Short mmCIF file of C-alpha atoms and ligand atoms in Angstrom, two decimals:
data_model
loop_
_atom_site.label_atom_id
_atom_site.label_comp_id
_atom_site.label_asym_id
_atom_site.label_seq_id
_atom_site.Cartn_x
_atom_site.Cartn_y
_atom_site.Cartn_z
CA MET A 1 -15.38 -12.02 18.76
CA ILE A 2 -13.42 -11.62 15.36
CA GLU A 3 -13.73 -14.40 13.17
CA LYS A 4 -12.81 -12.96 9.65
CA ILE A 5 -11.04 -10.38 7.65
CA VAL A 6 -12.33 -8.75 4.84
CA PHE A 7 -9.94 -6.64 2.82
CA ALA A 8 -11.18 -3.86 0.61
CA THR A 9 -9.27 -4.77 -2.87
CA GLY A 10 -9.56 -6.74 -5.87
CA ASN A 11 -5.88 -7.41 -5.93
CA VAL A 12 -5.29 -11.09 -5.89
CA GLY A 13 -1.64 -10.62 -5.32
CA LYS A 14 -2.24 -8.18 -2.48
CA ILE A 15 -4.88 -11.15 -0.75
CA LYS A 16 -1.95 -13.74 -1.21
CA GLU A 17 0.48 -11.19 0.46
CA ILE A 18 -1.57 -10.37 3.36
CA GLN A 19 -2.97 -14.12 4.14
CA ALA A 20 0.82 -14.98 4.42
CA ILE A 21 1.43 -12.36 6.80
CA LEU A 22 -1.37 -12.40 9.09
CA ALA A 23 -1.56 -16.27 8.87
CA ASP A 24 -0.77 -16.62 12.39
CA LEU A 25 -3.93 -14.62 13.76
CA ASP A 26 -6.00 -17.70 12.63
CA LEU A 27 -8.58 -15.75 10.74
CA GLU A 28 -10.07 -16.12 7.51
CA VAL A 29 -9.17 -13.68 4.85
CA VAL A 30 -10.99 -12.95 2.17
CA SER A 31 -11.22 -10.35 -0.69
CA MET A 32 -14.32 -7.71 -0.65
CA LYS A 33 -15.37 -9.96 -4.09
CA GLU A 34 -15.26 -13.01 -2.34
CA ALA A 35 -17.52 -11.31 0.64
CA GLY A 36 -19.93 -10.64 -2.40
CA VAL A 37 -19.17 -6.78 -1.88
CA SER A 38 -19.09 -4.63 -4.91
CA VAL A 39 -18.90 -1.02 -4.49
CA ASP A 40 -17.37 1.96 -6.46
CA ILE A 41 -15.11 4.19 -3.76
CA GLU A 42 -13.92 7.95 -4.07
CA GLU A 43 -10.78 7.79 -2.62
CA ASN A 44 -10.96 11.86 -2.03
CA GLY A 45 -8.89 12.09 1.22
CA SER A 46 -5.61 13.94 1.61
CA THR A 47 -3.83 11.55 3.61
CA TYR A 48 -3.04 7.68 2.78
CA GLU A 49 -5.18 7.07 6.39
CA GLU A 50 -7.97 8.95 5.29
CA ASN A 51 -8.18 6.86 2.22
CA ALA A 52 -7.73 3.66 3.86
CA LEU A 53 -10.62 4.41 6.11
CA ILE A 54 -12.92 5.78 3.54
CA LYS A 55 -12.31 2.24 1.98
CA THR A 56 -13.15 0.22 5.35
CA ARG A 57 -16.23 2.38 6.17
CA ALA A 58 -17.57 1.98 2.63
CA VAL A 59 -17.21 -1.93 2.61
CA ALA A 60 -18.41 -2.12 6.31
CA ALA A 61 -21.55 -0.32 5.34
CA CYS A 62 -22.03 -2.60 2.80
CA LEU A 63 -21.62 -5.65 4.63
CA GLU A 64 -23.96 -4.34 7.42
CA LYS A 65 -26.88 -4.08 4.57
CA MET A 66 -26.14 -7.42 3.57
CA GLY A 67 -26.39 -8.60 7.53
CA GLN A 68 -22.74 -9.86 7.34
CA ARG A 69 -20.93 -7.59 9.49
CA GLU A 70 -21.02 -9.49 12.53
CA GLY A 71 -17.51 -10.85 13.65
CA THR A 72 -15.86 -9.35 10.65
CA VAL A 73 -12.95 -6.73 10.60
CA VAL A 74 -12.75 -4.87 7.48
CA MET A 75 -9.29 -3.65 6.24
CA ALA A 76 -7.93 -1.49 3.50
CA ASP A 77 -4.80 -0.05 2.40
CA ASP A 78 -3.58 2.79 0.57
CA SER A 79 -0.27 3.45 -0.63
CA GLY A 80 1.84 5.74 -2.59
CA LEU A 81 5.60 7.06 -3.54
CA GLU A 82 6.91 10.51 -2.54
CA ILE A 83 9.76 12.04 -4.21
CA ASP A 84 11.58 14.71 -2.03
CA TYR A 85 12.62 16.72 -5.08
CA LEU A 86 9.20 16.96 -6.25
CA ASN A 87 7.77 18.17 -2.99
CA ARG A 88 6.42 14.57 -2.29
CA GLU A 89 4.81 14.10 -5.41
CA PRO A 90 3.08 11.80 -6.86
CA GLY A 91 2.24 11.14 -2.82
CA VAL A 92 -1.57 10.15 -2.35
CA TYR A 93 -2.40 10.57 -6.41
CA SER A 94 0.41 7.92 -7.22
CA ALA A 95 -2.11 5.81 -8.68
CA ARG A 96 -3.77 8.73 -10.78
CA TYR A 97 -0.68 10.39 -11.67
CA MET A 98 -0.77 11.42 -15.53
CA GLY A 99 -3.91 9.33 -15.52
CA GLU A 100 -5.12 6.21 -14.13
CA ASP A 101 -4.74 4.74 -17.73
CA THR A 102 -1.49 5.86 -18.53
CA SER A 103 1.05 3.02 -18.28
CA TYR A 104 3.90 3.21 -15.70
CA ARG A 105 6.66 2.96 -18.77
CA ILE A 106 5.49 6.53 -19.58
CA LYS A 107 4.90 7.42 -15.75
CA ASN A 108 8.25 6.10 -14.83
CA ALA A 109 10.03 7.69 -17.58
CA ASN A 110 8.40 11.11 -17.10
CA LEU A 111 9.43 11.19 -13.20
CA ILE A 112 13.21 9.94 -14.39
CA SER A 113 13.08 13.21 -16.64
CA ARG A 114 11.83 15.29 -14.24
CA LEU A 115 15.06 14.56 -11.99
CA GLU A 116 17.48 15.01 -14.92
CA GLY A 117 20.66 16.43 -13.60
CA VAL A 118 19.72 16.04 -9.89
CA GLU A 119 22.42 14.13 -7.98
CA ASP A 120 21.98 10.91 -5.77
CA ASP A 121 21.71 12.49 -2.66
CA ARG A 122 18.77 14.72 -3.53
CA ARG A 123 16.99 11.98 -5.22
CA THR A 124 15.64 10.77 -2.13
CA ALA A 125 12.15 9.06 -2.27
CA ARG A 126 9.84 6.46 -0.02
CA PHE A 127 7.19 3.97 -0.64
CA VAL A 128 4.38 4.85 1.99
CA CYS A 129 1.46 2.52 3.04
CA ALA A 130 -1.17 2.72 5.59
CA ILE A 131 -3.71 0.07 6.40
CA ALA A 132 -6.55 1.12 7.98
CA ALA A 133 -9.06 -1.57 9.91
CA VAL A 134 -12.93 -0.95 11.28
CA LEU A 135 -13.87 -3.60 13.97
CA PRO A 136 -17.18 -5.26 14.39
CA ASP A 137 -17.73 -3.07 17.06
CA GLY A 138 -16.93 0.18 15.10
CA ARG A 139 -13.72 0.87 16.76
CA GLU A 140 -11.02 2.30 13.74
CA LEU A 141 -7.33 1.20 13.85
CA THR A 142 -4.70 2.46 11.31
CA SER A 143 -0.87 1.58 11.09
CA ARG A 144 1.84 3.03 8.78
CA GLY A 145 4.73 1.39 7.01
CA VAL A 146 7.64 3.12 4.79
CA ILE A 147 10.65 1.74 2.82
CA GLU A 148 13.11 4.56 2.10
CA GLY A 149 15.31 4.60 -1.38
CA ARG A 150 16.26 6.85 -4.20
CA ILE A 151 14.86 7.46 -7.74
CA GLY A 152 17.12 5.43 -10.50
CA TYR A 153 18.57 7.15 -13.50
CA GLU A 154 16.49 4.36 -15.61
CA GLU A 155 14.02 1.49 -15.19
CA LYS A 156 15.56 -1.76 -14.00
CA GLY A 157 13.84 -4.93 -13.31
CA SER A 158 10.57 -6.72 -14.04
CA ASN A 159 9.09 -8.10 -10.78
CA GLY A 160 6.59 -5.89 -8.69
CA PHE A 161 4.52 -3.24 -10.40
CA GLY A 162 4.11 0.34 -10.69
CA TYR A 163 6.69 2.56 -9.86
CA ASP A 164 9.14 -0.56 -8.62
CA PRO A 165 11.49 -0.02 -11.72
CA ILE A 166 12.56 3.32 -10.66
CA PHE A 167 12.71 2.75 -6.88
CA TYR A 168 16.40 1.65 -6.23
CA VAL A 169 16.80 0.89 -2.29
CA PRO A 170 20.71 1.52 -1.56
CA GLU A 171 20.96 -1.17 1.12
CA PHE A 172 20.33 -3.93 -1.40
CA GLY A 173 21.87 -2.66 -4.48
CA CYS A 174 19.17 -2.94 -6.58
CA THR A 175 15.33 -1.73 -7.33
CA THR A 176 12.17 -3.26 -5.61
CA ALA A 177 11.50 -4.76 -9.23
CA GLU A 178 14.49 -6.62 -8.87
CA LEU A 179 13.29 -8.25 -5.54
CA ASN A 180 11.43 -11.39 -5.81
CA ALA A 181 7.99 -11.26 -4.11
CA GLU A 182 9.07 -12.81 -0.51
CA GLU A 183 12.04 -10.39 -0.08
CA LYS A 184 9.81 -7.67 -1.02
CA ASN A 185 7.02 -8.28 1.48
CA ARG A 186 9.85 -8.76 4.32
CA VAL A 187 10.99 -5.12 3.82
CA SER A 188 8.11 -3.47 1.88
CA HIS A 189 5.94 -0.47 3.35
CA ARG A 190 2.81 -2.70 2.91
CA GLY A 191 4.63 -5.41 4.67
CA ASN A 192 5.60 -3.06 7.47
CA ALA A 193 2.30 -1.30 8.00
CA LEU A 194 0.99 -5.26 7.98
CA GLN A 195 2.92 -6.23 10.34
CA GLU A 196 1.97 -3.34 12.54
CA MET A 197 -1.62 -3.97 12.07
CA LYS A 198 -1.36 -7.49 13.25
CA ARG A 199 0.53 -6.50 16.51
CA GLN A 200 -2.63 -4.30 17.04
CA LEU A 201 -5.00 -6.62 16.65
CA GLN A 202 -3.25 -9.50 18.57
CA ARG A 203 -3.15 -7.10 21.65
CA ILE A 204 -7.02 -6.48 20.67
CA MET A 205 -7.74 -10.29 20.57
CA GLU A 206 -5.83 -11.64 23.61
P1 IMP B 1 -3.06 1.83 -4.12
O1 IMP B 1 -2.70 1.95 -2.89
O2 IMP B 1 -3.34 0.49 -4.59
O3 IMP B 1 -4.56 2.77 -4.41
O4 IMP B 1 -2.15 2.66 -5.26
C1 IMP B 1 -1.12 3.14 -4.81
C2 IMP B 1 -0.23 3.69 -6.14
O5 IMP B 1 1.05 3.54 -5.37
C3 IMP B 1 -0.08 2.30 -7.17
O6 IMP B 1 -0.84 2.28 -8.23
C4 IMP B 1 1.26 2.25 -7.68
O7 IMP B 1 1.48 3.64 -8.30
C5 IMP B 1 2.20 3.21 -6.32
N1 IMP B 1 2.48 1.92 -5.35
C6 IMP B 1 2.28 1.66 -4.25
N2 IMP B 1 3.05 0.41 -3.66
C7 IMP B 1 3.80 0.28 -4.73
C8 IMP B 1 4.85 -0.94 -4.89
O8 IMP B 1 5.10 -1.34 -3.89
N3 IMP B 1 5.65 -0.67 -5.87
C9 IMP B 1 5.24 0.51 -6.88
N4 IMP B 1 4.61 0.97 -6.81
C10 IMP B 1 3.51 1.20 -5.65
#
């Protein structure tokens, strides 16, 4: 019996988004902090899926030790930006690119300068997100979502976070930093991956 989802993130914005998307599963969704879990996790996997699984397994092991694993699905995500011209960099290293503490102003300016002189059709890029879940019985699930776009020529927009101001989506004629949260969630890599994970959980809970 599944009663609760513990999501391995400290990011309040992500928790709200996840609660909204998973609302019709009728399960309590809490952050790992709210579940009383504090653990330092080394994300040393070579794919988004591996990193997401590393997080879910670490949090599941903590909950097990606390005697709170029963009825709980542990979920985590891992995401990144892939720029085709840069051989899909920064990819799984997106958060660590140029150093974890370097501002995104600097990271974004650096990426734009590395694409100097590169024409529109070779500036293709995508945000990728993998979600992993470990069920109460130990079964593991993964899902993946993608949003395709291009690297812009300058930063635009102030919504979102990270690489959003340089991620231009031709379909919308703007960057993901120019979409509001609701619009972005509807089309984003994370939104798509969560929807797919929801479908997998619904099938299991039927
Ligand atoms: P994590 O998945 O939270 O470990 O971090 C992935 C990193 O990829 C973030 O720190 C951002 O640099 C980048 N990233 C992932 N999703 C987005 C997004 O929706 N907008 C902007 N940057 C993103």
